[in-house]
Coordinates of C-alpha atoms in Angstrom, one line a residue:
X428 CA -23.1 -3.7 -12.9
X429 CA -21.0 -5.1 -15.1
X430 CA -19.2 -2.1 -16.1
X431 CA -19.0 -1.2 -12.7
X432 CA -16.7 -4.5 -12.4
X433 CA -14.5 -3.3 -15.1
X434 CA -14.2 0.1 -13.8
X435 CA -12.4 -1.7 -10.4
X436 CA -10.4 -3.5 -12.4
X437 CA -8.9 -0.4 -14.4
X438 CA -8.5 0.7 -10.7
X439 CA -7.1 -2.1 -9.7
X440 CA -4.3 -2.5 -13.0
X441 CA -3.6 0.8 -12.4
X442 CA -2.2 0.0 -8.8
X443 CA -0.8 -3.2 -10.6
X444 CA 1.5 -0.5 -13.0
X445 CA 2.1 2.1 -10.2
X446 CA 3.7 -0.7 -7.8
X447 CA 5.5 -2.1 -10.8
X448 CA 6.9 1.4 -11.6
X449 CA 7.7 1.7 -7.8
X450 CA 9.4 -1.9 -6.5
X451 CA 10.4 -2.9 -10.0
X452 CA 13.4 -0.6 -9.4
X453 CA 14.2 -2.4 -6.8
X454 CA 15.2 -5.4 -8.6
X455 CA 16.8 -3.9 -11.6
X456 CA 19.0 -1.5 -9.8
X457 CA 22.9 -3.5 -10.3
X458 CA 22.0 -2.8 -14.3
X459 CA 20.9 0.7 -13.6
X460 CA 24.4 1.4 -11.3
X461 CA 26.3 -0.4 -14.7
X462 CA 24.4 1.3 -17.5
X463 CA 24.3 4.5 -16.1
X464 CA 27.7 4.4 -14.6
X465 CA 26.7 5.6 -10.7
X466 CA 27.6 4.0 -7.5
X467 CA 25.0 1.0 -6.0
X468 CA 24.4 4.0 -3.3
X469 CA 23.8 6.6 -5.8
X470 CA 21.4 4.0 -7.7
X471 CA 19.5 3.2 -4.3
X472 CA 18.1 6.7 -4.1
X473 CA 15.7 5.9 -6.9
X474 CA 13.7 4.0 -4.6
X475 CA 14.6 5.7 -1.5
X476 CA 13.4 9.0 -2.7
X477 CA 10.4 7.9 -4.2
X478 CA 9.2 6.9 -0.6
X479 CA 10.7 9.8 1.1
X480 CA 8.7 11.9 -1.3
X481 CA 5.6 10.0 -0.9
X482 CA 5.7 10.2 2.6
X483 CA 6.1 13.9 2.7
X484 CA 3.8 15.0 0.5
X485 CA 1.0 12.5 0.2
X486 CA -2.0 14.8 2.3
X487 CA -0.7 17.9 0.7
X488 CA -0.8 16.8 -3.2
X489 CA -4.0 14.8 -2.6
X490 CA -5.6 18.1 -0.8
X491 CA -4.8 20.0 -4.1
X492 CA -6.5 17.6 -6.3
X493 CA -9.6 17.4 -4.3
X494 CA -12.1 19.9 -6.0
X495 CA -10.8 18.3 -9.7
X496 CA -12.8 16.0 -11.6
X497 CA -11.9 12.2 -10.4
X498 CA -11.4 10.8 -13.1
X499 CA -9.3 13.6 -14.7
X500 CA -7.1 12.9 -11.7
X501 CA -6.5 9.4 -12.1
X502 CA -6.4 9.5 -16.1
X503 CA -3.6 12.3 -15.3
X504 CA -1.6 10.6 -12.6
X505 CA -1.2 7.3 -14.3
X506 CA -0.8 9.3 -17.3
X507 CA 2.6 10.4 -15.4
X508 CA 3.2 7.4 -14.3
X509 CA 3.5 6.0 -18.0
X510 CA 5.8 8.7 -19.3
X511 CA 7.8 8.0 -16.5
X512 CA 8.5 4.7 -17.5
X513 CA 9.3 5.9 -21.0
X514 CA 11.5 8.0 -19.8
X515 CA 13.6 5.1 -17.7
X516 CA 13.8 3.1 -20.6
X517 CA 15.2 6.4 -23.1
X518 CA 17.3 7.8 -20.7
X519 CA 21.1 7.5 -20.0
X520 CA 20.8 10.4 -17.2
X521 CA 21.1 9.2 -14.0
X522 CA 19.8 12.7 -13.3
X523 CA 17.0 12.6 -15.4
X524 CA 15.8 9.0 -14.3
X525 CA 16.0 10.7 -10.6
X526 CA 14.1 13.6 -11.7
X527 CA 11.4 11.2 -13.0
X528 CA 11.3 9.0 -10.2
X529 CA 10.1 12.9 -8.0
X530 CA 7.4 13.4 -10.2
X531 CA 5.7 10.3 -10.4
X532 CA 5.8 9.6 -6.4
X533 CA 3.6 13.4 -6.2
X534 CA 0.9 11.5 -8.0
X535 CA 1.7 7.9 -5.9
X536 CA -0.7 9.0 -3.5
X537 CA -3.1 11.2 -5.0
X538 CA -4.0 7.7 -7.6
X539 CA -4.3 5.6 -4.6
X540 CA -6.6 8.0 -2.8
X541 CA -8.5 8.4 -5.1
X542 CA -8.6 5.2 -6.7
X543 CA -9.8 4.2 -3.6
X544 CA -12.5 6.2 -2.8
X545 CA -14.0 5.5 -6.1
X546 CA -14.1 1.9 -5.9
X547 CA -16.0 2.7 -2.6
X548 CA -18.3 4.9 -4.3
X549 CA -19.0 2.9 -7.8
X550 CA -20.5 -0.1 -5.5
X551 CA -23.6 -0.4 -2.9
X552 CA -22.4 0.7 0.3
X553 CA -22.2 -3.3 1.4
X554 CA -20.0 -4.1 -1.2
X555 CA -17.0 -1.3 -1.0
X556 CA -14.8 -3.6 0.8
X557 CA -15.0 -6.0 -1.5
X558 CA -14.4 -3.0 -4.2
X559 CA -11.7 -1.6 -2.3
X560 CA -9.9 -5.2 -1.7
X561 CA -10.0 -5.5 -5.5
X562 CA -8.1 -2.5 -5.8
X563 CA -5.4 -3.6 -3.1
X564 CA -5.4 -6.9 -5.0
X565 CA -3.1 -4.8 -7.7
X566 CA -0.6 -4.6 -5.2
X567 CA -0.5 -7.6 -4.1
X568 CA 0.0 -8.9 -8.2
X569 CA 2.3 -6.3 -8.2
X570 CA 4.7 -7.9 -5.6
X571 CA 4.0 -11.2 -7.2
X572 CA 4.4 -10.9 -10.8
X573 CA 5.3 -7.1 -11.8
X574 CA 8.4 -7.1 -9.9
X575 CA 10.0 -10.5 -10.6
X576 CA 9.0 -9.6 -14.3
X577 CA 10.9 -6.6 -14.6
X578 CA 13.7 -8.2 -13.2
X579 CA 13.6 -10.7 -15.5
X580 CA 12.8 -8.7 -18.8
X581 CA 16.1 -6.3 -17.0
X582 CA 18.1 -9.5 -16.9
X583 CA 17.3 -11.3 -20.2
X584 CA 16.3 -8.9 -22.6
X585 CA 17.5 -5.3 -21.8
X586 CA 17.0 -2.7 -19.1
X587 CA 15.2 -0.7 -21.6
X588 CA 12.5 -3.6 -22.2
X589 CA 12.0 -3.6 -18.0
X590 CA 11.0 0.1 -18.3
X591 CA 8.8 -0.6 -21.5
X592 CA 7.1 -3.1 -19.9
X593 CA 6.0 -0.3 -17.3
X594 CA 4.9 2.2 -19.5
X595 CA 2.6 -0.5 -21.6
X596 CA 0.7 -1.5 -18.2
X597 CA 0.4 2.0 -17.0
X598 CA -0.8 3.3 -20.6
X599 CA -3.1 0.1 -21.0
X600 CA -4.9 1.4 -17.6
X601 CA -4.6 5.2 -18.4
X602 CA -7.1 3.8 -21.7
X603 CA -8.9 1.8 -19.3
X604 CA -10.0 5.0 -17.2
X605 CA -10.7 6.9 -19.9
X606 CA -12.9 4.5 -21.6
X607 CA -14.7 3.1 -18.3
X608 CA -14.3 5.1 -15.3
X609 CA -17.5 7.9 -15.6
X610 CA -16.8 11.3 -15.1
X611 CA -17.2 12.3 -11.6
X612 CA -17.1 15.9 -11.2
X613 CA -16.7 17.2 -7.6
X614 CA -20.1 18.5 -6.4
X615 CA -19.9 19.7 -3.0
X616 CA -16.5 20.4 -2.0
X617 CA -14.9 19.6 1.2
X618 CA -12.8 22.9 2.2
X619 CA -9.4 22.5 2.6
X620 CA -10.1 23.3 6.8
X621 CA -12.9 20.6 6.9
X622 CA -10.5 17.7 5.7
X623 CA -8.0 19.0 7.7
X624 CA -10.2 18.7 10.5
X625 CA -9.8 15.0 11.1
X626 CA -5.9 16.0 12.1
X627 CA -7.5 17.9 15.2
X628 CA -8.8 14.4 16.4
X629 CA -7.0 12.7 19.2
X630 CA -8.1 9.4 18.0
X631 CA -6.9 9.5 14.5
X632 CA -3.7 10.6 15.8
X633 CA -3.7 7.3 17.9
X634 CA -5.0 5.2 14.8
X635 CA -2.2 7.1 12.9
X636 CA 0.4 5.6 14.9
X637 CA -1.0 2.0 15.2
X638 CA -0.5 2.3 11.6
X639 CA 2.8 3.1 11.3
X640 CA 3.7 0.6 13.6
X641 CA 1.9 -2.1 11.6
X642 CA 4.0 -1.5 9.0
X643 CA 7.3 -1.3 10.8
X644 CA 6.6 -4.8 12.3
X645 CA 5.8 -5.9 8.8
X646 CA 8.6 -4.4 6.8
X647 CA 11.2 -4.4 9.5
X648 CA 11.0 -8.4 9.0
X649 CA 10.1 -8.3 5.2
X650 CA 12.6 -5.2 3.9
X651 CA 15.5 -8.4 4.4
X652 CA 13.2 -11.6 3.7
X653 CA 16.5 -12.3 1.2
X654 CA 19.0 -11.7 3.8
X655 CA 16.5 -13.9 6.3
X656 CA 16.3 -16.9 4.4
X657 CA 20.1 -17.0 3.0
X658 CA 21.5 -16.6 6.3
X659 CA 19.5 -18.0 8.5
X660 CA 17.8 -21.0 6.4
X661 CA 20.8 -21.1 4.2
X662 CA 18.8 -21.0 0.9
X663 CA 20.7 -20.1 -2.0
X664 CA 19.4 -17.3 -4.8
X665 CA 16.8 -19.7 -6.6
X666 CA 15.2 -21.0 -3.4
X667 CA 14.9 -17.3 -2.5
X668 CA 13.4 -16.3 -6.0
X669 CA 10.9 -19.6 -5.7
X670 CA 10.2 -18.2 -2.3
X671 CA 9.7 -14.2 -2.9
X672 CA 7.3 -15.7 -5.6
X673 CA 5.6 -18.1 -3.7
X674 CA 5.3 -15.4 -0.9
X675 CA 3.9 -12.8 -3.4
X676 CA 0.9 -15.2 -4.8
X677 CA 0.1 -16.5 -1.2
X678 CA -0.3 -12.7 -0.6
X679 CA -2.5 -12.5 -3.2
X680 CA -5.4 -15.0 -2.0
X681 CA -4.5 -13.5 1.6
X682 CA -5.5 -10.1 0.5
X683 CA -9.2 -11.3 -0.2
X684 CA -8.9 -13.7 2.4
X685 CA -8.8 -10.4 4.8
X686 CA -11.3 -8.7 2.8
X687 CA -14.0 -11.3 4.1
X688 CA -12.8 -11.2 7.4
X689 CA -13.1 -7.5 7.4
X690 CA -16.7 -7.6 6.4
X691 CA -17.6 -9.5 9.0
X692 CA -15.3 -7.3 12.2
X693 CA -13.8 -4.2 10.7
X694 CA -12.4 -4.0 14.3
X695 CA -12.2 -7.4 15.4
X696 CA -9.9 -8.0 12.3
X697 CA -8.0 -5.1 12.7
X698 CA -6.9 -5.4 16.2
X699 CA -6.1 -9.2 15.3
X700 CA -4.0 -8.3 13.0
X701 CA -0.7 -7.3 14.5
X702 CA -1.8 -10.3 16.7
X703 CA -1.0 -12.5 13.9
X704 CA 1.9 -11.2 12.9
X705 CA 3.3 -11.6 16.0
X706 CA 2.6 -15.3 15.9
X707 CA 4.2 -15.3 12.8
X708 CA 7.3 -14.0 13.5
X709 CA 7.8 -16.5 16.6
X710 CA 7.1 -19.3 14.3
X711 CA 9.9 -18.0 12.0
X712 CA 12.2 -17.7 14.7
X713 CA 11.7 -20.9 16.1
X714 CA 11.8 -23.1 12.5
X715 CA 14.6 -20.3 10.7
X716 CA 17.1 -23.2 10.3
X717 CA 15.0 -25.9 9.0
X718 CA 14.4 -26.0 5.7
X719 CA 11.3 -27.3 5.1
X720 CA 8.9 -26.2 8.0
X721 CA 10.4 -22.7 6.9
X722 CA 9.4 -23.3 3.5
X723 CA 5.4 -23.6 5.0
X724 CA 6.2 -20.5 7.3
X725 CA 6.8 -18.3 4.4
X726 CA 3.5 -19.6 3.0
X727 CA 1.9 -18.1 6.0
X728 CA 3.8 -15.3 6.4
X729 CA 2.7 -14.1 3.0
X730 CA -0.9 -15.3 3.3
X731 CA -0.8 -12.9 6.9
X732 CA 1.5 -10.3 5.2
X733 CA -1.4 -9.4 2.4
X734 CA -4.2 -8.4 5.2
X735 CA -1.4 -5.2 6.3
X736 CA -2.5 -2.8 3.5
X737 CA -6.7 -3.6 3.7
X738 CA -6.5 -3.9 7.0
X739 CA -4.6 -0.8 7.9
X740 CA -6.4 1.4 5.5
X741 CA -9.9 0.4 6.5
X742 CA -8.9 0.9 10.0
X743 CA -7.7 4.1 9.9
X744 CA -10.9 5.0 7.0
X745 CA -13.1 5.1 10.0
X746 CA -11.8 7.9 11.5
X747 CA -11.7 10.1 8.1
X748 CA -15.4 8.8 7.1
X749 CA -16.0 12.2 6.5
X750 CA -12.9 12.8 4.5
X751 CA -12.3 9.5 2.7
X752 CA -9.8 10.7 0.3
X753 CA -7.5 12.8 2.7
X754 CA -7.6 9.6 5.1
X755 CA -6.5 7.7 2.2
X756 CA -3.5 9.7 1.6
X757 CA -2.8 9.6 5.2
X758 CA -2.8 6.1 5.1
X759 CA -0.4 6.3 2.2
X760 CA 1.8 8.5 4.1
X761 CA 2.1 7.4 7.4
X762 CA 2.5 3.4 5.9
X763 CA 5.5 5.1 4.2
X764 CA 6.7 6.3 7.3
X765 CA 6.0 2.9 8.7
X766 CA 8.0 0.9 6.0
X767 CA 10.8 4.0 6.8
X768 CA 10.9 3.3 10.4
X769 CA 10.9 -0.8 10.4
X770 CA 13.6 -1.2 7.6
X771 CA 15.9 1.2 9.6
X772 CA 15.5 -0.4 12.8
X773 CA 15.7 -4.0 11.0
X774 CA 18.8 -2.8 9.4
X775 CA 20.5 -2.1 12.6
X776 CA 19.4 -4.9 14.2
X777 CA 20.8 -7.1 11.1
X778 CA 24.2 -5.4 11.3
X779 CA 24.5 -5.3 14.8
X780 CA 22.7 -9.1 15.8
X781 CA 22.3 -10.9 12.9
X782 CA 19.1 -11.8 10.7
X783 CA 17.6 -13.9 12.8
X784 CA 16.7 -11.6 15.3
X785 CA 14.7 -9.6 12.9
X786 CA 11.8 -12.1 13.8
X787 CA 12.1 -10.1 17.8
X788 CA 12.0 -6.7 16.1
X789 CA 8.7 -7.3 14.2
X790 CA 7.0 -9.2 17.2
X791 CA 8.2 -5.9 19.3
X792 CA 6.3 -3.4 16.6
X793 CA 3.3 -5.9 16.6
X794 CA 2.8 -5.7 20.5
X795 CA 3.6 -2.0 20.2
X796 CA 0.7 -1.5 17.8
X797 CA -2.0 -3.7 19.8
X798 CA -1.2 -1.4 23.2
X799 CA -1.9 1.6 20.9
X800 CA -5.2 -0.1 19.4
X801 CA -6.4 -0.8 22.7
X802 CA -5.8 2.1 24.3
X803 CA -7.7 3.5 20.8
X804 CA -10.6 1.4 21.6
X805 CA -10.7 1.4 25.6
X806 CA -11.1 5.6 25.4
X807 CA -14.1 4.9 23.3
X808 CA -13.9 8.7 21.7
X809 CA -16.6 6.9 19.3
X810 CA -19.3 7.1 22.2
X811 CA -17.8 10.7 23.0
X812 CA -18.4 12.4 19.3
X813 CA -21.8 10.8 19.0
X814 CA -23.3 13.7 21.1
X815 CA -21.9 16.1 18.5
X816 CA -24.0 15.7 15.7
X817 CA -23.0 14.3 12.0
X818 CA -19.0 13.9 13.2
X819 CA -20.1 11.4 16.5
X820 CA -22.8 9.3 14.1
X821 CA -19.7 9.4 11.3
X822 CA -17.5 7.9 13.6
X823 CA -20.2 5.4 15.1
X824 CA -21.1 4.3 11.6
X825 CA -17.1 4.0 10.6
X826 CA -16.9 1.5 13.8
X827 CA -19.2 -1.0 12.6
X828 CA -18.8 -3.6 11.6
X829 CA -19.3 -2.7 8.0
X830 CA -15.2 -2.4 6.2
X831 CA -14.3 0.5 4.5
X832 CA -17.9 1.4 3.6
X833 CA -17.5 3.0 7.0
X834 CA -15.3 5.5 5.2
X835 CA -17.5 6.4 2.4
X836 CA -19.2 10.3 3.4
X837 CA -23.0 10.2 2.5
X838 CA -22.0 12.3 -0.5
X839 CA -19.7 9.2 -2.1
X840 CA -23.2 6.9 -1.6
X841 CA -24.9 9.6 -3.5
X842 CA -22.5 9.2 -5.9
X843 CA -22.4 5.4 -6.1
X844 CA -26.0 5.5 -6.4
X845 CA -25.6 7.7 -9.7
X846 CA -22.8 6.0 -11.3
X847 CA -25.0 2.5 -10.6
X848 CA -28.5 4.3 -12.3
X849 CA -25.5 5.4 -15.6
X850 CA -24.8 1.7 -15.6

């Protein structure tokens, strides 16, 4: 068992270095327009086409990977993802640095599917969503610490020494996988059709879109939490930097904080979700100007912020119960798409109305997504598949109340069970 605990772990440090590789960039980018002597726009498309990529083609590269060894997968991916990082900090290429910023977002997806599914599968059935929140919890310790430290290491030491600092945590994990994660070669294979399957389901189309209006109300408000508090509250650059941290470790006690709540209601929690964020976003309207209540509203904005990724994948998991790993990457996917849509219609509302009515464009995504959940719920296609054989009891089982173990197949408990026995 207590391998089993380090092998979630490597998972999770492994999500750590492949969010630091991602939204590091994002706050080293004025030394990367200097050094490499591009425009700020020009330097920008390092992160915008690493999500544009992702988005694109997250199902398709995590389809390919399927009948391949897992852990070969995600020894090879973060394998990329530290060579990447190498190649950032050796590089004076603008053209190469974009180059490498294509390749590793191909593998983005397929590591988070994947890393996914085998936390799931390493763990009893009643504890994969605490395995799975684990996982999300490098995310979450990626916004908190990863990013602000590669800013910081960009600022104070070298841009170079920024990058280095990626490569180390991604090659630390890549010897992590190798040395703990068992080998878990793919027995039965899913055909390419049968995970593609789950598109021809009207439901997971309308859990598909609750999720990427999830993550437009969440990132329309977030992608400008800067321009938010300096405009609105009138904080200057360190009370934003105390805040993004403060907001980025809140986020990280609210990730498990959800992860209880989920094994109690997978749907309960879920449905409250955008509930909560539109409660959040009212209070941040209301207290914007005032310093210190705003400083307690960020606390709780992070702490509500944290449950989006969980939450969202564990919601739409239940739908692709017999496809874990393909739901995963749609989750991946679509949230991209999500993040795509809120930051552009945040960034037009910013321009156009100012940054205080942000708070109205998140609160209009959040009550966007609850109609679609309902209307997910109230057609109960749940009680409609369970006439159909192993599809209907999938989807009853992934509407429990039992978190993401509701999108482990019976094939990933075999699995789990095996990997517990070599433990």
């Amino acid at each position: 068992m207590r391998k089993t605990s380090l092998t979630v772990l490597v998972l999770a440090l492994g999500v750590f270095g492949i969010i630091t590789t991602e939204m590091g960039m994002v706050g080293v980018l004025p030394r990367v327009s200097a050094e490499l002597g591009v425009t700020p726009s020009a330097a920008g498309w390092l992160v915008g086409v690493f999500a544009l990529v992702i988005a694109v083609s997250g199902p398709f590269t995590t389809l390919l990977a399927s009948g391949i060894d897992r852990k070969k997968v995600l020894a090879a991916a973060i394998a990329v993802f530290a060579l990447s990082n190498a190649v950032y900090a050796l590089t004076t290429q603008y053209e190469v640095m974009l180059a490498f910023r294509v390749v590793p977002a191909l593998f983005h997806p397929v590591f988070f599917a994947v890393a996914l599914a085998t936390a799931a599968r390493l763990v009893p059935v009643k504890d994969a969503t605490r395995a799975t929140t684990t996982v999300f919890a490098g995310v979450t310790v990626g916004f908190a610490f990863g990013v602000p430290l590669t800013s910081y290491l960009a600022e104070h030491l070298s841009l170079a020494s920024a990058f280095w600092f990626g490569a180390l945590v991604n090659l630390i994990a890549f010897l992590g996988i190798l040395r703990f994660v068992p080998s878990m070669p793919v027995g039965q294979r899913l055909s390419y059709g049968a995970q593609l399957n789950v598109l021809r389901r009207p439901r997971m189309w309308l859990t598909i879109t609750s999720v990427v209006l999830v993550f437009a109300a969440m990132f329309s408000v977030y992608g400008y939490f800067a321009e938010y508090l300096g405009q609105v509250t009138h904080m200057d650059g360190t009370w934003v930097s105390a805040m993004l941290m403060a907001f980025g470790i809140v986020m990280i006690l609210g990730n498990f904080a959800f992860g209880s709540l989920l094994r109690r209601s997978l749907v309960g929690t879920a449905v409250a979700y955008p509930v909560l964020c539109l409660v959040v976003y009212v209070l941040l309207y209301a207290v914007g100007p005032l310093l210190a209540p705003m400083i307690l509203a960020v606390l709780i904005w992070g702490a509500v912020h944290s449950g989006g990724l969980v939450v969202s994948q564990s919601w739409l998991g239940r739908d692709a119960s017999d496809a874990p790993e393909f739901g995963n990457s749609l989750f991946i996917s679509f949230s991209n798409l999500g993040i795509t849509v809120g930051t552009a219609v945040g960034g037009w509302v910013l321009a156009e109305y100012g940054a205080r009515q942000l708070a109205w464009v998140g609160s209009g995504f959040a009550v966007a997504a609850v109609m679609v959940m309902g209307l997910r719920l109230r057609l109960r296609w749940e009680r409609i598949g369970a006439g159909r054989g192993a599809e209907g009891a999938a989807a009853l089982g992934a509407a429990g109340d039992v978190g993401v173990a509701g999108a482990v197949s019976a094939a990933d408990v075999a699995g789990a069970e095996a990997a517990s026995r070599g433990d």
